């Protein structure tokens, strides 16, 4: 089974609206990271939240982490057309450095 | 600074042939990772180099895959012989320091199609 699963698989919203994506995972983690992938490009690191943190902000991004529910959410406020991309959560467990990715959410911002 | 680069960007080969993918990490990054995404599935870890040493190769699918990082700079990933299920996008990433809380910088990926 997958370590990370994003919900929803696809999301379309109007420009200016907020977009929320969720990620669930199965094992205890050291940290959880969110990445963005534009079509045909590599993954770009957005934000990292450690297991002892509950919320983190970076510009228009807000990430929450609930370790009791093994879930995280990524909120993008005031969306822009340039936010159109696939978003992935990735977890890192203690004693390791590899990223374990979820299946991703395809976000489309409609101008 | 220049980002992680990968070559080629696309490769189409026939089943049974050999393909070698190359990754040039960001200069000064000792850590180099390979991941791949097969169609419709999640991105999966293949292996991790620290300089020229394999730190973790638990994700390598089988012995048809060989990764090297001679001299601790660029890395190659050879698939020999290629099978249909090897088709997918192969990503390389690098990071400066050891540890789970350091950002990994990804290359654009190599799209491999085995026919």
mmCIF file of C-alpha atoms in Angstrom:
data_model
loop_
_atom_site.group_PDB
_atom_site.id
_atom_site.type_symbol
_atom_site.label_atom_id
_atom_site.label_comp_id
_atom_site.label_asym_id
_atom_site.label_seq_id
_atom_site.Cartn_x
_atom_site.Cartn_y
_atom_site.Cartn_z
ATOM 1 C CA UNK A 1 0.000 0.000 0.000
ATOM 2 C CA UNK A 2 1.095 3.552 -0.560
ATOM 3 C CA UNK A 3 2.713 5.602 2.167
ATOM 4 C CA UNK A 4 1.115 8.786 0.938
ATOM 5 C CA UNK A 5 -2.171 9.365 -0.760
ATOM 6 C CA UNK A 6 -3.365 12.745 -1.901
ATOM 7 C CA UNK A 7 -6.945 13.829 -2.034
ATOM 8 C CA UNK A 8 -8.415 14.894 -4.356
ATOM 9 C CA UNK A 9 -6.672 13.390 -7.368
ATOM 10 C CA UNK A 10 -7.696 16.394 -9.444
ATOM 11 C CA UNK A 11 -8.980 19.846 -8.549
ATOM 12 C CA UNK A 12 -10.144 22.723 -10.763
ATOM 13 C CA UNK A 13 -10.863 26.145 -9.304
ATOM 14 C CA UNK A 14 -11.261 29.715 -10.471
ATOM 15 C CA UNK A 15 -8.316 32.069 -10.257
ATOM 16 C CA UNK A 16 -8.365 33.911 -6.961
ATOM 17 C CA UNK A 17 -9.991 31.100 -5.025
ATOM 18 C CA UNK A 18 -8.231 29.025 -2.411
ATOM 19 C CA UNK A 19 -7.103 25.455 -3.139
ATOM 20 C CA UNK A 20 -6.824 22.781 -0.489
ATOM 21 C CA UNK A 21 -5.135 19.437 -0.982
ATOM 22 C CA UNK A 22 -4.884 16.656 1.559
ATOM 23 C CA UNK A 23 -2.348 13.934 2.140
ATOM 24 C CA UNK A 24 -2.596 10.851 4.309
ATOM 25 C CA UNK A 25 0.212 8.520 5.261
ATOM 26 C CA UNK A 26 0.601 5.301 7.169
ATOM 27 C CA UNK A 27 3.743 5.237 9.287
ATOM 28 C CA UNK A 28 5.408 7.512 11.836
ATOM 29 C CA UNK A 29 7.410 10.215 10.146
ATOM 30 C CA UNK A 30 10.329 12.567 10.740
ATOM 31 C CA UNK A 31 8.928 15.198 8.414
ATOM 32 C CA UNK A 32 6.529 15.739 5.541
ATOM 33 C CA UNK A 33 7.311 17.781 2.462
ATOM 34 C CA UNK A 34 5.237 19.200 -0.372
ATOM 35 C CA UNK A 35 6.522 19.407 -3.933
ATOM 36 C CA UNK A 36 5.118 20.931 -7.099
ATOM 37 C CA UNK A 37 5.664 19.646 -10.611
ATOM 38 C CA UNK A 38 4.859 21.750 -13.630
ATOM 39 C CA UNK A 39 4.255 19.836 -16.826
ATOM 40 C CA UNK A 40 7.497 18.425 -18.202
ATOM 41 C CA UNK A 41 9.579 19.852 -15.399
ATOM 42 C CA UNK A 42 11.248 18.480 -12.301
ATOM 43 C CA UNK A 43 9.784 18.628 -8.835
ATOM 44 C CA UNK A 44 10.166 21.864 -6.922
ATOM 45 C CA UNK A 45 10.316 21.800 -3.147
ATOM 46 C CA UNK A 46 7.627 23.991 -1.588
ATOM 47 C CA UNK A 47 7.674 23.489 2.140
ATOM 48 C CA UNK A 48 8.817 21.074 4.858
ATOM 49 C CA UNK A 49 7.009 20.508 8.138
ATOM 50 C CA UNK A 50 8.580 18.491 10.931
ATOM 51 C CA UNK A 51 6.691 15.927 12.973
ATOM 52 C CA UNK A 52 6.688 18.196 16.038
ATOM 53 C CA UNK A 53 5.168 21.100 14.113
ATOM 54 C CA UNK A 54 1.465 21.594 13.505
ATOM 55 C CA UNK A 55 1.368 24.444 11.032
ATOM 56 C CA UNK A 56 3.745 26.257 8.739
ATOM 57 C CA UNK A 57 3.416 29.175 6.340
ATOM 58 C CA UNK A 58 5.383 30.242 3.304
ATOM 59 C CA UNK A 59 3.989 33.094 1.257
ATOM 60 C CA UNK A 60 0.583 31.987 -0.038
ATOM 61 C CA UNK A 61 1.133 28.446 1.213
ATOM 62 C CA UNK A 62 -0.122 27.074 4.491
ATOM 63 C CA UNK A 63 0.629 23.519 5.555
ATOM 64 C CA UNK A 64 -0.842 21.698 8.510
ATOM 65 C CA UNK A 65 0.192 18.393 9.995
ATOM 66 C CA UNK A 66 -1.851 16.152 12.265
ATOM 67 C CA UNK A 67 0.329 13.254 13.352
ATOM 68 C CA UNK A 68 -2.499 11.656 15.331
ATOM 69 C CA UNK A 69 -4.515 11.329 12.132
ATOM 70 C CA UNK A 70 -1.430 10.834 9.962
ATOM 71 C CA UNK A 71 -2.557 13.554 7.615
ATOM 72 C CA UNK A 72 -1.449 16.871 6.185
ATOM 73 C CA UNK A 73 -3.081 19.593 4.152
ATOM 74 C CA UNK A 74 -1.701 22.163 1.754
ATOM 75 C CA UNK A 75 -3.645 25.376 1.295
ATOM 76 C CA UNK A 76 -2.818 27.749 -1.538
ATOM 77 C CA UNK A 77 -4.533 31.088 -1.066
ATOM 78 C CA UNK A 78 -5.510 33.525 -3.794
ATOM 79 C CA UNK A 79 -4.645 31.055 -6.543
ATOM 80 C CA UNK A 80 -3.035 32.177 -9.792
ATOM 81 C CA UNK A 81 -2.885 30.599 -13.224
ATOM 82 C CA UNK A 82 0.790 29.862 -12.596
ATOM 83 C CA UNK A 83 -0.194 27.587 -9.713
ATOM 84 C CA UNK A 84 -1.503 25.066 -12.247
ATOM 85 C CA UNK A 85 0.632 21.990 -11.612
ATOM 86 C CA UNK A 86 0.713 18.631 -9.880
ATOM 87 C CA UNK A 87 1.312 18.696 -6.151
ATOM 88 C CA UNK A 88 2.868 15.833 -4.223
ATOM 89 C CA UNK A 89 3.347 15.163 -0.569
ATOM 90 C CA UNK A 90 6.374 13.154 0.468
ATOM 91 C CA UNK A 91 7.263 11.717 3.836
ATOM 92 C CA UNK A 92 10.593 10.977 5.445
ATOM 93 C CA UNK A 93 10.806 8.456 8.260
ATOM 94 C CA UNK A 94 13.304 8.516 11.111
ATOM 95 C CA UNK A 95 16.643 6.942 10.288
ATOM 96 C CA UNK A 96 16.270 7.459 6.582
ATOM 97 C CA UNK A 97 16.593 10.207 4.000
ATOM 98 C CA UNK A 98 14.568 8.921 1.095
ATOM 99 C CA UNK A 99 11.325 10.593 0.123
ATOM 100 C CA UNK A 100 8.197 8.454 -0.080
ATOM 101 C CA UNK A 101 5.721 10.157 -2.381
ATOM 102 C CA UNK A 102 1.987 10.113 -2.658
ATOM 103 C CA UNK A 103 0.154 9.863 -5.955
ATOM 104 C CA UNK A 104 -0.316 13.602 -6.348
ATOM 105 C CA UNK A 105 -3.102 16.100 -6.926
ATOM 106 C CA UNK A 106 -3.480 17.708 -10.323
ATOM 107 C CA UNK A 107 -4.490 21.341 -9.737
ATOM 108 C CA UNK A 108 -5.904 23.446 -12.559
ATOM 109 C CA UNK A 109 -6.509 27.155 -12.086
ATOM 110 C CA UNK A 110 -9.082 28.547 -14.474
ATOM 111 C CA UNK A 111 -8.345 32.159 -15.477
ATOM 112 C CA UNK B 1 23.829 28.084 -9.481
ATOM 113 C CA UNK B 2 22.989 25.564 -12.169
ATOM 114 C CA UNK B 3 20.323 23.071 -11.252
ATOM 115 C CA UNK B 4 20.297 19.311 -11.506
ATOM 116 C CA UNK B 5 20.534 18.239 -15.120
ATOM 117 C CA UNK B 6 19.599 14.950 -16.689
ATOM 118 C CA UNK B 7 20.370 13.460 -20.058
ATOM 119 C CA UNK B 8 18.670 12.477 -22.250
ATOM 120 C CA UNK B 9 15.302 14.110 -21.736
ATOM 121 C CA UNK B 10 13.620 11.321 -23.690
ATOM 122 C CA UNK B 11 14.717 7.861 -24.731
ATOM 123 C CA UNK B 12 12.820 5.307 -26.775
ATOM 124 C CA UNK B 13 14.365 1.838 -26.955
ATOM 125 C CA UNK B 14 13.262 -1.662 -27.791
ATOM 126 C CA UNK B 15 12.830 -4.391 -25.250
ATOM 127 C CA UNK B 16 16.140 -6.110 -24.628
ATOM 128 C CA UNK B 17 18.277 -3.088 -25.439
ATOM 129 C CA UNK B 18 20.450 -1.156 -23.031
ATOM 130 C CA UNK B 19 19.965 2.435 -21.946
ATOM 131 C CA UNK B 20 22.140 4.650 -19.788
ATOM 132 C CA UNK B 21 20.719 7.692 -18.064
ATOM 133 C CA UNK B 22 22.935 10.429 -16.727
ATOM 134 C CA UNK B 23 22.469 12.859 -13.872
ATOM 135 C CA UNK B 24 24.634 15.850 -13.032
ATOM 136 C CA UNK B 25 23.870 17.084 -9.541
ATOM 137 C CA UNK B 26 24.292 20.618 -8.305
ATOM 138 C CA UNK B 27 27.980 21.325 -7.786
ATOM 139 C CA UNK B 28 29.055 20.594 -4.245
ATOM 140 C CA UNK B 29 26.102 18.340 -3.444
ATOM 141 C CA UNK B 30 27.404 15.115 -1.970
ATOM 142 C CA UNK B 31 24.009 13.421 -1.887
ATOM 143 C CA UNK B 32 22.453 12.109 -5.062
ATOM 144 C CA UNK B 33 19.157 10.248 -5.328
ATOM 145 C CA UNK B 34 17.396 8.396 -8.116
ATOM 146 C CA UNK B 35 13.618 8.065 -8.246
ATOM 147 C CA UNK B 36 11.235 6.884 -10.928
ATOM 148 C CA UNK B 37 7.580 7.188 -11.756
ATOM 149 C CA UNK B 38 5.956 4.507 -13.827
ATOM 150 C CA UNK B 39 2.707 5.376 -15.547
ATOM 151 C CA UNK B 40 -0.169 6.034 -13.193
ATOM 152 C CA UNK B 41 1.784 5.236 -10.066
ATOM 153 C CA UNK B 42 3.560 7.223 -7.419
ATOM 154 C CA UNK B 43 7.161 8.396 -7.587
ATOM 155 C CA UNK B 44 9.356 5.746 -5.999
ATOM 156 C CA UNK B 45 12.835 5.893 -4.535
ATOM 157 C CA UNK B 46 15.522 3.830 -6.227
ATOM 158 C CA UNK B 47 18.780 4.632 -4.475
ATOM 159 C CA UNK B 48 20.914 7.170 -2.656
ATOM 160 C CA UNK B 49 24.598 7.991 -3.095
ATOM 161 C CA UNK B 50 26.757 9.847 -0.638
ATOM 162 C CA UNK B 51 29.656 10.959 -2.762
ATOM 163 C CA UNK B 52 30.644 7.801 -4.633
ATOM 164 C CA UNK B 53 29.223 5.334 -2.117
ATOM 165 C CA UNK B 54 25.808 3.729 -2.258
ATOM 166 C CA UNK B 55 24.117 4.652 0.997
ATOM 167 C CA UNK B 56 20.765 3.012 0.311
ATOM 168 C CA UNK B 57 19.831 0.957 -2.732
ATOM 169 C CA UNK B 58 16.732 -0.624 -1.260
ATOM 170 C CA UNK B 59 14.518 0.675 -4.046
ATOM 171 C CA UNK B 60 16.396 -0.834 -6.975
ATOM 172 C CA UNK B 61 13.886 -3.189 -8.606
ATOM 173 C CA UNK B 62 16.263 -5.907 -9.774
ATOM 174 C CA UNK B 63 19.758 -6.622 -11.038
ATOM 175 C CA UNK B 64 18.990 -5.260 -14.481
ATOM 176 C CA UNK B 65 19.531 -1.814 -12.973
ATOM 177 C CA UNK B 66 23.058 -0.597 -12.245
ATOM 178 C CA UNK B 67 23.853 2.797 -10.803
ATOM 179 C CA UNK B 68 27.283 4.310 -10.540
ATOM 180 C CA UNK B 69 28.757 7.550 -9.340
ATOM 181 C CA UNK B 70 32.449 7.395 -10.068
ATOM 182 C CA UNK B 71 34.391 10.238 -8.510
ATOM 183 C CA UNK B 72 31.377 11.390 -6.590
ATOM 184 C CA UNK B 73 30.222 13.800 -9.265
ATOM 185 C CA UNK B 74 27.765 12.762 -11.956
ATOM 186 C CA UNK B 75 25.852 9.510 -11.797
ATOM 187 C CA UNK B 76 24.652 7.032 -14.393
ATOM 188 C CA UNK B 77 21.798 4.588 -14.228
ATOM 189 C CA UNK B 78 22.021 1.724 -16.680
ATOM 190 C CA UNK B 79 19.144 -0.576 -17.517
ATOM 191 C CA UNK B 80 20.256 -3.795 -19.206
ATOM 192 C CA UNK B 81 18.308 -5.452 -20.704
ATOM 193 C CA UNK B 82 15.321 -3.125 -20.680
ATOM 194 C CA UNK B 83 11.839 -4.552 -20.189
ATOM 195 C CA UNK B 84 8.458 -3.020 -21.000
ATOM 196 C CA UNK B 85 7.712 -2.353 -17.328
ATOM 197 C CA UNK B 86 10.795 -0.145 -17.066
ATOM 198 C CA UNK B 87 8.989 2.592 -18.995
ATOM 199 C CA UNK B 88 8.462 5.721 -16.951
ATOM 200 C CA UNK B 89 10.118 8.937 -15.892
ATOM 201 C CA UNK B 90 13.410 8.698 -14.024
ATOM 202 C CA UNK B 91 14.221 11.597 -11.740
ATOM 203 C CA UNK B 92 17.501 12.496 -10.160
ATOM 204 C CA UNK B 93 17.814 14.722 -7.111
ATOM 205 C CA UNK B 94 20.681 16.081 -5.066
ATOM 206 C CA UNK B 95 21.137 17.693 -1.694
ATOM 207 C CA UNK B 96 24.015 19.407 -0.004
ATOM 208 C CA UNK B 97 24.020 17.839 3.407
ATOM 209 C CA UNK B 98 23.140 14.601 5.087
ATOM 210 C CA UNK B 99 19.963 14.408 7.022
ATOM 211 C CA UNK B 100 16.283 14.060 6.494
ATOM 212 C CA UNK B 101 15.444 17.736 6.796
ATOM 213 C CA UNK B 102 17.428 18.991 3.844
ATOM 214 C CA UNK B 103 15.675 19.907 0.639
ATOM 215 C CA UNK B 104 16.259 17.688 -2.341
ATOM 216 C CA UNK B 105 16.624 19.497 -5.677
ATOM 217 C CA UNK B 106 15.179 17.575 -8.583
ATOM 218 C CA UNK B 107 16.150 17.431 -12.216
ATOM 219 C CA UNK B 108 13.578 17.531 -15.040
ATOM 220 C CA UNK B 109 13.625 13.773 -15.444
ATOM 221 C CA UNK B 110 14.323 11.366 -18.289
ATOM 222 C CA UNK B 111 11.266 9.857 -19.942
ATOM 223 C CA UNK B 112 12.085 6.273 -20.897
ATOM 224 C CA UNK B 113 9.839 4.370 -23.256
ATOM 225 C CA UNK B 114 10.525 0.684 -23.859
ATOM 226 C CA UNK B 115 8.674 -0.763 -26.858
#
